[in-house]
PDB file of C-alpha atoms and ligand atoms in Angstrom:
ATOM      1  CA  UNK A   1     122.829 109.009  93.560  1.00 71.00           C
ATOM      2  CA  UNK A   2     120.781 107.217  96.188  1.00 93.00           C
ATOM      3  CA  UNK A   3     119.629 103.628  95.734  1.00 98.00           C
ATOM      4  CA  UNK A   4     116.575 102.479  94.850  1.00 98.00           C
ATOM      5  CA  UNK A   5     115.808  98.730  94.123  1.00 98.00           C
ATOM      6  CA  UNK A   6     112.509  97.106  93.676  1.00 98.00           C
ATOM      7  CA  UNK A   7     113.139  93.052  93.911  1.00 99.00           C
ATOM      8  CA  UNK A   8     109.876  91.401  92.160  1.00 98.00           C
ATOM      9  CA  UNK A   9     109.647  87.909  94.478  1.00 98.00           C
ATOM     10  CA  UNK A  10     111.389  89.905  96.704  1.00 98.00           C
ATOM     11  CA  UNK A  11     109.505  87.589  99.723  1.00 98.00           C
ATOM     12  CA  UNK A  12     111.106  84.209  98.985  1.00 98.00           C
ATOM     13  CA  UNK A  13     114.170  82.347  98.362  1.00 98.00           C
ATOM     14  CA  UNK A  14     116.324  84.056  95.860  1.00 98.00           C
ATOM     15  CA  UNK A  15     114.459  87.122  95.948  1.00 98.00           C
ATOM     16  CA  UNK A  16     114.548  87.315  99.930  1.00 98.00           C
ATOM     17  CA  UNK A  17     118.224  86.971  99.749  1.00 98.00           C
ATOM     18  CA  UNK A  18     118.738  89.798  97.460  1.00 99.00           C
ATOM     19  CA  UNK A  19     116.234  91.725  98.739  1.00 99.00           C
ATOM     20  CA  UNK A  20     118.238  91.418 103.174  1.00 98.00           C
ATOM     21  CA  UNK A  21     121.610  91.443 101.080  1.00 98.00           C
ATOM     22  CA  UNK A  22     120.572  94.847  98.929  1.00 98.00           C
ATOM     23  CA  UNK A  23     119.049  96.982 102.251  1.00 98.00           C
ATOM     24  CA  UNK A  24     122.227  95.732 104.194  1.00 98.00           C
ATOM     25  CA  UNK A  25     124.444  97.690 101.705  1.00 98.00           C
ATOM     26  CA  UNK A  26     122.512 101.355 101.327  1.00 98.00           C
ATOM     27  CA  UNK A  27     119.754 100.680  98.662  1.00 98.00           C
ATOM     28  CA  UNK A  28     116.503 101.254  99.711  1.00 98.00           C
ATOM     29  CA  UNK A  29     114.311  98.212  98.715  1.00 98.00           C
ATOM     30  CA  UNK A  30     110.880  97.398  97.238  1.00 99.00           C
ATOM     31  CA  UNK A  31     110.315  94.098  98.873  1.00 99.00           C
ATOM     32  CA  UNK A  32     107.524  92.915  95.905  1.00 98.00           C
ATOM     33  CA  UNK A  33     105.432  89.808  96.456  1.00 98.00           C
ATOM     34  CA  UNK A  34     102.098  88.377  94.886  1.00 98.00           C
ATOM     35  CA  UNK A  35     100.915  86.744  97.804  1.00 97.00           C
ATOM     36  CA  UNK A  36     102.593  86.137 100.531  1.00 97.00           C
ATOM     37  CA  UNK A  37     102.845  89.340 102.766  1.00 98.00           C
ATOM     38  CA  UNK A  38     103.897  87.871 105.749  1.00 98.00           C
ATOM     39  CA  UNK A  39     107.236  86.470 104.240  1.00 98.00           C
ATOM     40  CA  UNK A  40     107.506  89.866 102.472  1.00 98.00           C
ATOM     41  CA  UNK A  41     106.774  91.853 105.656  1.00 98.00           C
ATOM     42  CA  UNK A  42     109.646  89.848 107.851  1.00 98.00           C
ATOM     43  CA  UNK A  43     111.966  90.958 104.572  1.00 98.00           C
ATOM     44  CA  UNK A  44     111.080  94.554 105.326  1.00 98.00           C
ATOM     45  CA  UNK A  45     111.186  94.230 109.257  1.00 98.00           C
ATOM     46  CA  UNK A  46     115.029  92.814 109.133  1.00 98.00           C
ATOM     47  CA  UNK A  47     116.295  95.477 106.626  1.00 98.00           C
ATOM     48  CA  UNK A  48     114.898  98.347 108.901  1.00 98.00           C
ATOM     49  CA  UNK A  49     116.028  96.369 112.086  1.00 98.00           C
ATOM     50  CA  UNK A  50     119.286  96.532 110.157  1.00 96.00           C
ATOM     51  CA  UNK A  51     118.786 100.316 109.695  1.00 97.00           C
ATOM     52  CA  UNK A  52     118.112  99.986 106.385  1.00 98.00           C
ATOM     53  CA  UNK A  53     114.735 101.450 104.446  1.00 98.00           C
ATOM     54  CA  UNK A  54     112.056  99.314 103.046  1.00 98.00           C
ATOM     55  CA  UNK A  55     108.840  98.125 102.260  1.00 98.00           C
ATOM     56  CA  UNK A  56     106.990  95.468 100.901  1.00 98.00           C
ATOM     57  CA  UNK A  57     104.630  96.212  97.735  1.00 98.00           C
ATOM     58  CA  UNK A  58     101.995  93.395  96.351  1.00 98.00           C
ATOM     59  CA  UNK A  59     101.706  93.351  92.630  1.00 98.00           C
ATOM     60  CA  UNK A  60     101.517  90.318  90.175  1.00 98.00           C
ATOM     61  CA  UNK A  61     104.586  91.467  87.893  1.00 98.00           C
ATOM     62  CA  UNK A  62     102.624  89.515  85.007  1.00 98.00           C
ATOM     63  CA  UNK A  63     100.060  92.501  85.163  1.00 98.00           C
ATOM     64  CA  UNK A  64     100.434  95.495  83.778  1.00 98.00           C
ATOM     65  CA  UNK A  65      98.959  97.936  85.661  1.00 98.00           C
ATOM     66  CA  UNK A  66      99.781  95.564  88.768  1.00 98.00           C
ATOM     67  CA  UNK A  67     103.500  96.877  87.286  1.00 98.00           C
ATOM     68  CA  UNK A  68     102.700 100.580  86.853  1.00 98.00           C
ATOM     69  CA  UNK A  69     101.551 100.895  90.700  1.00 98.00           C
ATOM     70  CA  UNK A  70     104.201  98.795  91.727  1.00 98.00           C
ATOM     71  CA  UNK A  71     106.684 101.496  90.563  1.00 98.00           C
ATOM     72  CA  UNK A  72     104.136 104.339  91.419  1.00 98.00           C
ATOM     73  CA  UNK A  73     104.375 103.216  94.866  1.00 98.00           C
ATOM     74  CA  UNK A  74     108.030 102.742  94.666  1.00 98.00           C
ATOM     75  CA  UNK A  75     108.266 106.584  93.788  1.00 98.00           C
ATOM     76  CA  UNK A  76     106.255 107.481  96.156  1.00 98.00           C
ATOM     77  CA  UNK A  77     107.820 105.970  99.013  1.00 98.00           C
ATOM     78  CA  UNK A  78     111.092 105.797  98.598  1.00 98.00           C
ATOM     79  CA  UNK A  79     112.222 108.191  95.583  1.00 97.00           C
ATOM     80  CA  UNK A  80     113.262 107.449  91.780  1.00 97.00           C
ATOM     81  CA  UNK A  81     114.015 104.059  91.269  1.00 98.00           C
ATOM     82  CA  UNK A  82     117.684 103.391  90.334  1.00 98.00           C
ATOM     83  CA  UNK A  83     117.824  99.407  90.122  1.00 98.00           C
ATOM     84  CA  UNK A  84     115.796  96.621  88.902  1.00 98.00           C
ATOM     85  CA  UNK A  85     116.094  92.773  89.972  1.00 99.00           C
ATOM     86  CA  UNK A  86     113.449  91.104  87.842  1.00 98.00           C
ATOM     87  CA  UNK A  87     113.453  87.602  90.251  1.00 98.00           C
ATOM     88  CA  UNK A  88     109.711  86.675  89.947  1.00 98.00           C
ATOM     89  CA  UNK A  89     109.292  83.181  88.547  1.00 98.00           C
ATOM     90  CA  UNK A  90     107.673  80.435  88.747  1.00 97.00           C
ATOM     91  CA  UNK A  91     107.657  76.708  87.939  1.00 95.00           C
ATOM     92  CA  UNK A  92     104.966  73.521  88.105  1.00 96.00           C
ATOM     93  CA  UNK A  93     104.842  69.716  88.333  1.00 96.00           C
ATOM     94  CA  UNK A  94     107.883  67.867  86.544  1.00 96.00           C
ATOM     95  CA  UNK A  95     106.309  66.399  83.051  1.00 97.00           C
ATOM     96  CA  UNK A  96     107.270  65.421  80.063  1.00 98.00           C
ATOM     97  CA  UNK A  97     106.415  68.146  77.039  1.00 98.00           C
ATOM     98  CA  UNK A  98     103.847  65.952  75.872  1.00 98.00           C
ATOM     99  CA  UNK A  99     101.736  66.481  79.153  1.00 97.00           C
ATOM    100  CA  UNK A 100     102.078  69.833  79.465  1.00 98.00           C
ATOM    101  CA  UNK A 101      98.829  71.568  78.216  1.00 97.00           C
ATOM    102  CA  UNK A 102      98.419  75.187  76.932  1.00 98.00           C
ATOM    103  CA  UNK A 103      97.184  77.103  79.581  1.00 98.00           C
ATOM    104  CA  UNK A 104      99.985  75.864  81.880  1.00 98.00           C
ATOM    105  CA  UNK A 105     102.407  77.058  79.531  1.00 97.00           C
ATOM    106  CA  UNK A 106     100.483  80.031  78.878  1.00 98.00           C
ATOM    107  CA  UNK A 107     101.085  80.295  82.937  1.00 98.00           C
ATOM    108  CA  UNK A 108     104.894  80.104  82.735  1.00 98.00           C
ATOM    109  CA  UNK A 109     105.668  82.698  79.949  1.00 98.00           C
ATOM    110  CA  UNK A 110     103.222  84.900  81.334  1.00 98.00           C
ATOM    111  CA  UNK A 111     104.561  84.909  84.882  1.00 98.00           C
ATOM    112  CA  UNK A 112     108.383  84.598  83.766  1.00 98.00           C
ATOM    113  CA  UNK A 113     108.525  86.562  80.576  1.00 98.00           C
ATOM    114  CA  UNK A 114     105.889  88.777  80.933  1.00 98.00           C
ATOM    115  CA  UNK A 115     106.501  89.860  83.638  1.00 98.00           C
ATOM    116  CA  UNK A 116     110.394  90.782  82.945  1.00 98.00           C
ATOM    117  CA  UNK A 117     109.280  92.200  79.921  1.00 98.00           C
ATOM    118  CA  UNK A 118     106.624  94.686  81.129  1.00 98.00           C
ATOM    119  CA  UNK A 119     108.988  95.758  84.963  1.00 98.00           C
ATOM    120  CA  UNK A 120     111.808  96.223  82.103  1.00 98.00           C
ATOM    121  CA  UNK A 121     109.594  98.233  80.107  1.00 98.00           C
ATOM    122  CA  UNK A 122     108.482 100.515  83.045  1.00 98.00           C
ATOM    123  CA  UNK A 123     112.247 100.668  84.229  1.00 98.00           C
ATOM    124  CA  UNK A 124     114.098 102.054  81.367  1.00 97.00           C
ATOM    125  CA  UNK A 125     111.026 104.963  80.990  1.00 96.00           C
ATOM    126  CA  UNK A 126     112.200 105.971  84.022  1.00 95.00           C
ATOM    127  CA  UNK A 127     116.028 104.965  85.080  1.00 96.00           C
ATOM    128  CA  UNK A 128     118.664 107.357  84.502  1.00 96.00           C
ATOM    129  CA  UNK A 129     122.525 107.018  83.943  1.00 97.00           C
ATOM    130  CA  UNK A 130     124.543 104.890  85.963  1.00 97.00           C
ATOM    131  CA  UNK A 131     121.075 102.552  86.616  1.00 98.00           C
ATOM    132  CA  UNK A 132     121.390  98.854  86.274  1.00 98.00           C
ATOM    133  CA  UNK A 133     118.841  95.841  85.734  1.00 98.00           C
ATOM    134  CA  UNK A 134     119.616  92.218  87.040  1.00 99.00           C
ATOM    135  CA  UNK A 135     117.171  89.218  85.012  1.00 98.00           C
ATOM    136  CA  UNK A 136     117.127  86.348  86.955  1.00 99.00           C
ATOM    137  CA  UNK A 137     117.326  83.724  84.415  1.00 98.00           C
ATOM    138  CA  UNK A 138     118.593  79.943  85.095  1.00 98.00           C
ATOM    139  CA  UNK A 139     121.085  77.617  83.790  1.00 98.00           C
ATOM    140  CA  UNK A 140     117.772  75.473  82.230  1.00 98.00           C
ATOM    141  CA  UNK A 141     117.553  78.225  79.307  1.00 98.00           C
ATOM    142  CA  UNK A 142     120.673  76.420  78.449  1.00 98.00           C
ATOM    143  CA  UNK A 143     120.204  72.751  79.284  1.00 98.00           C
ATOM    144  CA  UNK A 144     116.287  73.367  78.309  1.00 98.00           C
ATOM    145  CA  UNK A 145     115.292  70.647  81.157  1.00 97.00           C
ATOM    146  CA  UNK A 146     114.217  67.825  79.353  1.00 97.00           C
ATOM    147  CA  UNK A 147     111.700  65.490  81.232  1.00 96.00           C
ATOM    148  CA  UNK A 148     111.008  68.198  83.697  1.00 95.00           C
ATOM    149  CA  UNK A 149     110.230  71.025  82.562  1.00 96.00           C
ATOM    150  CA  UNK A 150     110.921  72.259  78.901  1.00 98.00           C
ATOM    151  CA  UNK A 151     107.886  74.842  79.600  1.00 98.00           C
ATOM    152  CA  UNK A 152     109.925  76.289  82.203  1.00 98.00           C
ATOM    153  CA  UNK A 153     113.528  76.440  80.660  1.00 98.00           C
ATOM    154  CA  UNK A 154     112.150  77.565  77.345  1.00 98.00           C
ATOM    155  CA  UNK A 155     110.683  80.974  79.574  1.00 98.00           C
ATOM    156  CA  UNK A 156     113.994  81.268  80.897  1.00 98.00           C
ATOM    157  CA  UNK A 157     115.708  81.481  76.917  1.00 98.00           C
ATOM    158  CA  UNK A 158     113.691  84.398  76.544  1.00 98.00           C
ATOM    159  CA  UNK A 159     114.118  86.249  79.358  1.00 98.00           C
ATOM    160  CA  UNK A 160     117.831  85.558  77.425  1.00 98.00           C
ATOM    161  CA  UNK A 161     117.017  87.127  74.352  1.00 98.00           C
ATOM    162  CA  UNK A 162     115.028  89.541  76.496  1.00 98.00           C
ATOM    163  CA  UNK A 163     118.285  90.786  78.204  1.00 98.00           C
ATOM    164  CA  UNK A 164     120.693  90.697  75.698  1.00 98.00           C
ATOM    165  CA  UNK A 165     118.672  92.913  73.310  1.00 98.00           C
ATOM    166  CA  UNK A 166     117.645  95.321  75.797  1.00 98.00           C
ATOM    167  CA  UNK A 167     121.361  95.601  76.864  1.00 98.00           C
ATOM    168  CA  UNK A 168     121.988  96.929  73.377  1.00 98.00           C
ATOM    169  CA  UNK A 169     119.363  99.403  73.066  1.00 98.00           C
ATOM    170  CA  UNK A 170     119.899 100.983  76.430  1.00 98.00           C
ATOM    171  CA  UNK A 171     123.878 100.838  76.274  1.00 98.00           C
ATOM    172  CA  UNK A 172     124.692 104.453  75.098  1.00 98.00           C
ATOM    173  CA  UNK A 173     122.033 105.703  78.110  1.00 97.00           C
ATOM    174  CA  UNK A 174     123.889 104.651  80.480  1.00 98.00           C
ATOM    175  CA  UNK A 175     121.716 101.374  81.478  1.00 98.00           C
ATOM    176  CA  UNK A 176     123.287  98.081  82.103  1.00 98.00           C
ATOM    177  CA  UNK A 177     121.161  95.138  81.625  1.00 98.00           C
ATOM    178  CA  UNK A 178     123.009  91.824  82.885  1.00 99.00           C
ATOM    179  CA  UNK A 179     121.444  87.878  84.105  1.00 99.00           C
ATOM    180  CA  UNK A 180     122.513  85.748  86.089  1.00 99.00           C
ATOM    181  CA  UNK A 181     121.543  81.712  85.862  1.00 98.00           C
ATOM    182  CA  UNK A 182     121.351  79.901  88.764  1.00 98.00           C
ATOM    183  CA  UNK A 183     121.984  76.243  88.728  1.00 98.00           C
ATOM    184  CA  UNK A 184     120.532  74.171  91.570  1.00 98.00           C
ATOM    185  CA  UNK A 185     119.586  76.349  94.216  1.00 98.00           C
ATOM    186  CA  UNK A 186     118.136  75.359  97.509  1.00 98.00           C
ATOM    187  CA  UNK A 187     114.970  77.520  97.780  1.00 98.00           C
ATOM    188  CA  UNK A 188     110.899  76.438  97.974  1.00 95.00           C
ATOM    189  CA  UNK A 189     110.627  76.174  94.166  1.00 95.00           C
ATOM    190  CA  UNK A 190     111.408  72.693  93.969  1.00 94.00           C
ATOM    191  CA  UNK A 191     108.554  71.945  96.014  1.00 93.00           C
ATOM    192  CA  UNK A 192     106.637  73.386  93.661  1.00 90.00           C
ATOM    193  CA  UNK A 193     108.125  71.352  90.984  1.00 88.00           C
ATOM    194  CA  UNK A 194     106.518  67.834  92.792  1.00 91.00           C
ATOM    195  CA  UNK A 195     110.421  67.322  94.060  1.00 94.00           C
ATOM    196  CA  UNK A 196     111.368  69.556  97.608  1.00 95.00           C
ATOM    197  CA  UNK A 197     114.466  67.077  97.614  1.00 95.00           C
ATOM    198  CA  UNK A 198     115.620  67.326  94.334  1.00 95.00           C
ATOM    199  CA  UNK A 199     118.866  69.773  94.730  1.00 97.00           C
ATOM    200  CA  UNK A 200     120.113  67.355  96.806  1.00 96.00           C
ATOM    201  CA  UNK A 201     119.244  64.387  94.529  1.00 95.00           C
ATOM    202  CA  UNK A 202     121.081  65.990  91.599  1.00 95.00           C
ATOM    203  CA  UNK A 203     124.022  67.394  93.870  1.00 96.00           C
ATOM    204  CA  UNK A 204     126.322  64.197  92.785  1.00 96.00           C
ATOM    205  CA  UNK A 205     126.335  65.770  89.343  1.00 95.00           C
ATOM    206  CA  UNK A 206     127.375  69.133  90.254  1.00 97.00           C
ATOM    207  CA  UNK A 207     130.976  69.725  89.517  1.00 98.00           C
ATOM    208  CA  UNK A 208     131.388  71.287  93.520  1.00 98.00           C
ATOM    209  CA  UNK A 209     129.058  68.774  94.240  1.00 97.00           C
ATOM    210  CA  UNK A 210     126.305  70.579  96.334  1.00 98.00           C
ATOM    211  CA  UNK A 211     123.095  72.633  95.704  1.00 98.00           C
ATOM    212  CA  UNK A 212     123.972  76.678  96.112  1.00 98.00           C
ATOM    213  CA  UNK A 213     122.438  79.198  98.170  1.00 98.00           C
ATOM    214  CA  UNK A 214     119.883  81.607  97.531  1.00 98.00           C
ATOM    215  CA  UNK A 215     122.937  84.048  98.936  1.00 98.00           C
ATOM    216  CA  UNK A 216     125.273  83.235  96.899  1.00 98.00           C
ATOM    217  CA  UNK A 217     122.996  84.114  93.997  1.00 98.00           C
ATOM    218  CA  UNK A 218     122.450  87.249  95.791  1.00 99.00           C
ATOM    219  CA  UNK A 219     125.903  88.605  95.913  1.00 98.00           C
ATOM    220  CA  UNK A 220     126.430  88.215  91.896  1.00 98.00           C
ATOM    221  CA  UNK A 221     123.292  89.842  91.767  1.00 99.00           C
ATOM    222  CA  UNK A 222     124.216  92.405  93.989  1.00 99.00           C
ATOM    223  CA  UNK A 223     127.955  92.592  91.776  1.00 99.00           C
ATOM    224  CA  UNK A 224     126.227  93.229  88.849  1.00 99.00           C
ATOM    225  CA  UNK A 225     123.774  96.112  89.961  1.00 98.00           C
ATOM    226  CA  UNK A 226     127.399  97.761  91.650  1.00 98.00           C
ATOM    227  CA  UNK A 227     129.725 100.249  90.171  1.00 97.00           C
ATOM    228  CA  UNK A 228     132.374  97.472  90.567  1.00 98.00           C
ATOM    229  CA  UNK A 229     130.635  96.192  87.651  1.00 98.00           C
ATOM    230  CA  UNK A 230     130.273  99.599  85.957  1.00 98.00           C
ATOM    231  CA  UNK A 231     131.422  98.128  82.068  1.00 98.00           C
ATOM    232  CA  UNK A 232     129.507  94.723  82.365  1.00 98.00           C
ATOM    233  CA  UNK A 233     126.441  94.596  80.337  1.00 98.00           C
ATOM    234  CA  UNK A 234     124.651  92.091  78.138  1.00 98.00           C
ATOM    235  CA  UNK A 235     126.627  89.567  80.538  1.00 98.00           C
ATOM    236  CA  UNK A 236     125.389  86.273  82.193  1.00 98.00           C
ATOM    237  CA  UNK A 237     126.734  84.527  84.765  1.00 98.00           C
ATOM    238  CA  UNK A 238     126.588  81.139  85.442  1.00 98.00           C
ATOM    239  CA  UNK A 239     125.876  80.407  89.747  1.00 98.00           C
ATOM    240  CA  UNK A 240     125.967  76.890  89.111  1.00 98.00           C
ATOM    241  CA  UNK A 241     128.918  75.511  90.695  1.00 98.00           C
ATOM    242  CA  UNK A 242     130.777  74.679  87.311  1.00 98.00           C
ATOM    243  CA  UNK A 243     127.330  73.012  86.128  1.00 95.00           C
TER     244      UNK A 243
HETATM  245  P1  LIG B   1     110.663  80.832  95.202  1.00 64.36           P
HETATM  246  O1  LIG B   1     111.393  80.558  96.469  1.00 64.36           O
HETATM  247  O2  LIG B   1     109.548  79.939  94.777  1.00 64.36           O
HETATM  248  O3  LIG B   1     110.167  82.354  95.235  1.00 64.36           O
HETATM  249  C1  LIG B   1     109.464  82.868  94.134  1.00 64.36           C
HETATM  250  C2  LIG B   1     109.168  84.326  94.405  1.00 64.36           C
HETATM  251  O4  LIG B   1     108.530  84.870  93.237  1.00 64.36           O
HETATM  252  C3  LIG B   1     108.211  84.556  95.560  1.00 64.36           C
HETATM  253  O5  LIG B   1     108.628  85.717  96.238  1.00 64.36           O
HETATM  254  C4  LIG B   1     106.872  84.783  94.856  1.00 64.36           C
HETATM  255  O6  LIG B   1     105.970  85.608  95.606  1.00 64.36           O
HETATM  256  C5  LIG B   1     107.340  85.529  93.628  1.00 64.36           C
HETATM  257  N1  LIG B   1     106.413  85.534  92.487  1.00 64.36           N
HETATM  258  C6  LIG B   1     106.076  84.502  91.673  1.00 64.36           C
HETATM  259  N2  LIG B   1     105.236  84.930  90.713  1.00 64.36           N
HETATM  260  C7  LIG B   1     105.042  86.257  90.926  1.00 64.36           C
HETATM  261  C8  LIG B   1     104.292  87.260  90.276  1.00 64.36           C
HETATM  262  N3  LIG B   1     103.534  86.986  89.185  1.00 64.36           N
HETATM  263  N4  LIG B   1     104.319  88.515  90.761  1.00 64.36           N
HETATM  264  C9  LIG B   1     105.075  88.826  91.851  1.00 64.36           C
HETATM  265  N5  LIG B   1     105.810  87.916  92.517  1.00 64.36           N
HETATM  266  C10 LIG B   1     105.791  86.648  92.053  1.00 64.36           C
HETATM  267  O7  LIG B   1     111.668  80.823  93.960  1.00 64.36           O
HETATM  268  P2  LIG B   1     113.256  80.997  93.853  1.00 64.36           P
HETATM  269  O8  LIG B   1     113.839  79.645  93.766  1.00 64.36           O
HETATM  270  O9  LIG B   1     113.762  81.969  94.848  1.00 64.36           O
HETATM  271  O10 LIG B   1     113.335  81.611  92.383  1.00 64.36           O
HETATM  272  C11 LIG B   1     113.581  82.979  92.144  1.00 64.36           C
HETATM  273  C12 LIG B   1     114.014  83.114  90.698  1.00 64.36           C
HETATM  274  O11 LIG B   1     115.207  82.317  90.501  1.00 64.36           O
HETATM  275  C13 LIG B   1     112.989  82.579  89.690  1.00 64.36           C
HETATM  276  O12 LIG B   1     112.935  83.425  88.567  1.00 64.36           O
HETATM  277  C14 LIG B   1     113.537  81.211  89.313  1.00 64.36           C
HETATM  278  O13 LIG B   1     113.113  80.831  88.037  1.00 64.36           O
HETATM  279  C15 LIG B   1     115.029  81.486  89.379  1.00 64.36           C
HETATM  280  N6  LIG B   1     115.835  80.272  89.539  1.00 64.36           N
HETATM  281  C16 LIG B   1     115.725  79.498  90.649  1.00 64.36           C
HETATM  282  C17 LIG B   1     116.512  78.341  90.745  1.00 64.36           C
HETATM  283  C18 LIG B   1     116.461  77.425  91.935  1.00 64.36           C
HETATM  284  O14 LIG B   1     117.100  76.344  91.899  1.00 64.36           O
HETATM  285  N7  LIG B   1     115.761  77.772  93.013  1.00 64.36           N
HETATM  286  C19 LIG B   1     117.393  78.002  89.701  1.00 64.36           C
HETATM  287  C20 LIG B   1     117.468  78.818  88.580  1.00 64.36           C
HETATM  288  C21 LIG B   1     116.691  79.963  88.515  1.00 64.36           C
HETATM  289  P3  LIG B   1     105.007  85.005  96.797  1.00 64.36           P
HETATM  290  O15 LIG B   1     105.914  84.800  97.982  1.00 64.36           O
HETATM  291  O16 LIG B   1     104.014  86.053  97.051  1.00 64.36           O
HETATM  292  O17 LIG B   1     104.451  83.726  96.271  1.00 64.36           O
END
């Protein structure tokens, strides 16, 4: 079966990685982004420099008929889609609960859980046997990042619940649905957070004691969506260095 991945936030940290990482071994790739072309279009450019196939796609994944085209347009140009990495996310200004008003969480679950929902939804109408999905979720679903961002890691918890019950249904057609959490991962979202130094603040409580890379995200990402990891489903894996 030929590859075919769409990577929502495919233009930026995580998502970049996974996106360069995915074209470099065979898949063809929907680079998706909501706004910034140009990072998606240099994404594209070094998978086809590469010799790989790809193209970038603009859709806000927290839209459904933004979601339809984006796998309309995936069809179109580059065949069935095969594999799923729902990556998009987003995060705002450390706070305590207590300052965080509705329509900023109404922000967070909409652009984080939404959006897996309805590109999971669209997947498994159309994903065949031997198809995976990947959820990017994060180690805060767990630790529910308290003082920062409870907002945040309580999006993240149901992207959990979101993965492990779609796992289930999907099983016996031959769809694996897996997550990985990041821990502290040097990309551009802490700058969005109010903190762009903040992986390195919290590095001295890391077990390895360092921030990861948005690559090494990328290769469990990439394990999971592989044949190598044909009997894993409803798994998560921790890319926190022992965090
Ligand atoms: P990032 O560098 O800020 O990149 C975010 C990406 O998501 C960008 O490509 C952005 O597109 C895209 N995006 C955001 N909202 C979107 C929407 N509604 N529709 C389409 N695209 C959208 O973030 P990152 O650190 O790589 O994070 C990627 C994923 O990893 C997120 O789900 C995040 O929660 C998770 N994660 C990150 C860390 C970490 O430490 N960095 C830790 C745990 C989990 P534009 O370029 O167009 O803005």
């Amino acid at each position: 079966m030929s590859k075919v991945v769409i990577v929502t936030g495919g233009s930026r940290g995580i998502g970049a990685a996974t996106s360069l990482l995915l074209g470099a071994k065979g898949y063809a790739v929907c680079v998706n982004y909501r706004a910034n072309r140009e990072c998606a279009e240099k994404v594209v450019a070094t998978i086809m420099q590469n010799g790989g196939n790809a193209f970038a796609c603009q859709a806000d994944v927290s839209r459904e008929a933004d979601v339809i085209n984006l796998f309309d347009a995936t069809e179109e140009r580059l065949g069935s889609v095969t594999h799923l990495v729902n990556n998009a996310g987003v995060l705002f200004a450390q706070s305590r609960l207590a300052d965080i008003d509705l329509e900023r969480f109404n922000r967070v679950l909409k652009s984080n859980v939404i959006s897996c929902f309805l590109c999971s939804k669209e997947a498994i109408k159309r994903l065949q046997p031997g198809s995976a999905i990947v959820n990017v979720s994060s180690r805060a679903a767990q630790t529910g990042s308290p003082f920062e961002y409870i907002d945040y890691a309580a999006s993240k918890g149901a992207m959990d619940s979101l993965t492990k019950g779609l796992s289930i249904e999907v099983a016996a057609s031959g769809i694996r649905v897996n997550a990985v959490r990041p821990g502290f991962i040097y990309t551009d979202m802490h700058a969005d957070g109010g903190e762009p130094g903040r992986v390195d603040r919290l590095a001295p409580q890391i077990p390895m004691q360092r921030g990861g890379s948005a690559d090494e995200v990328a290769h469990t990402i990439a394990w999971l969506l592989s044949e190598e990891a044909s009997y894993v489903t409803g798994a998560f894996i921790d890319v926190a260095g022992g965090r």
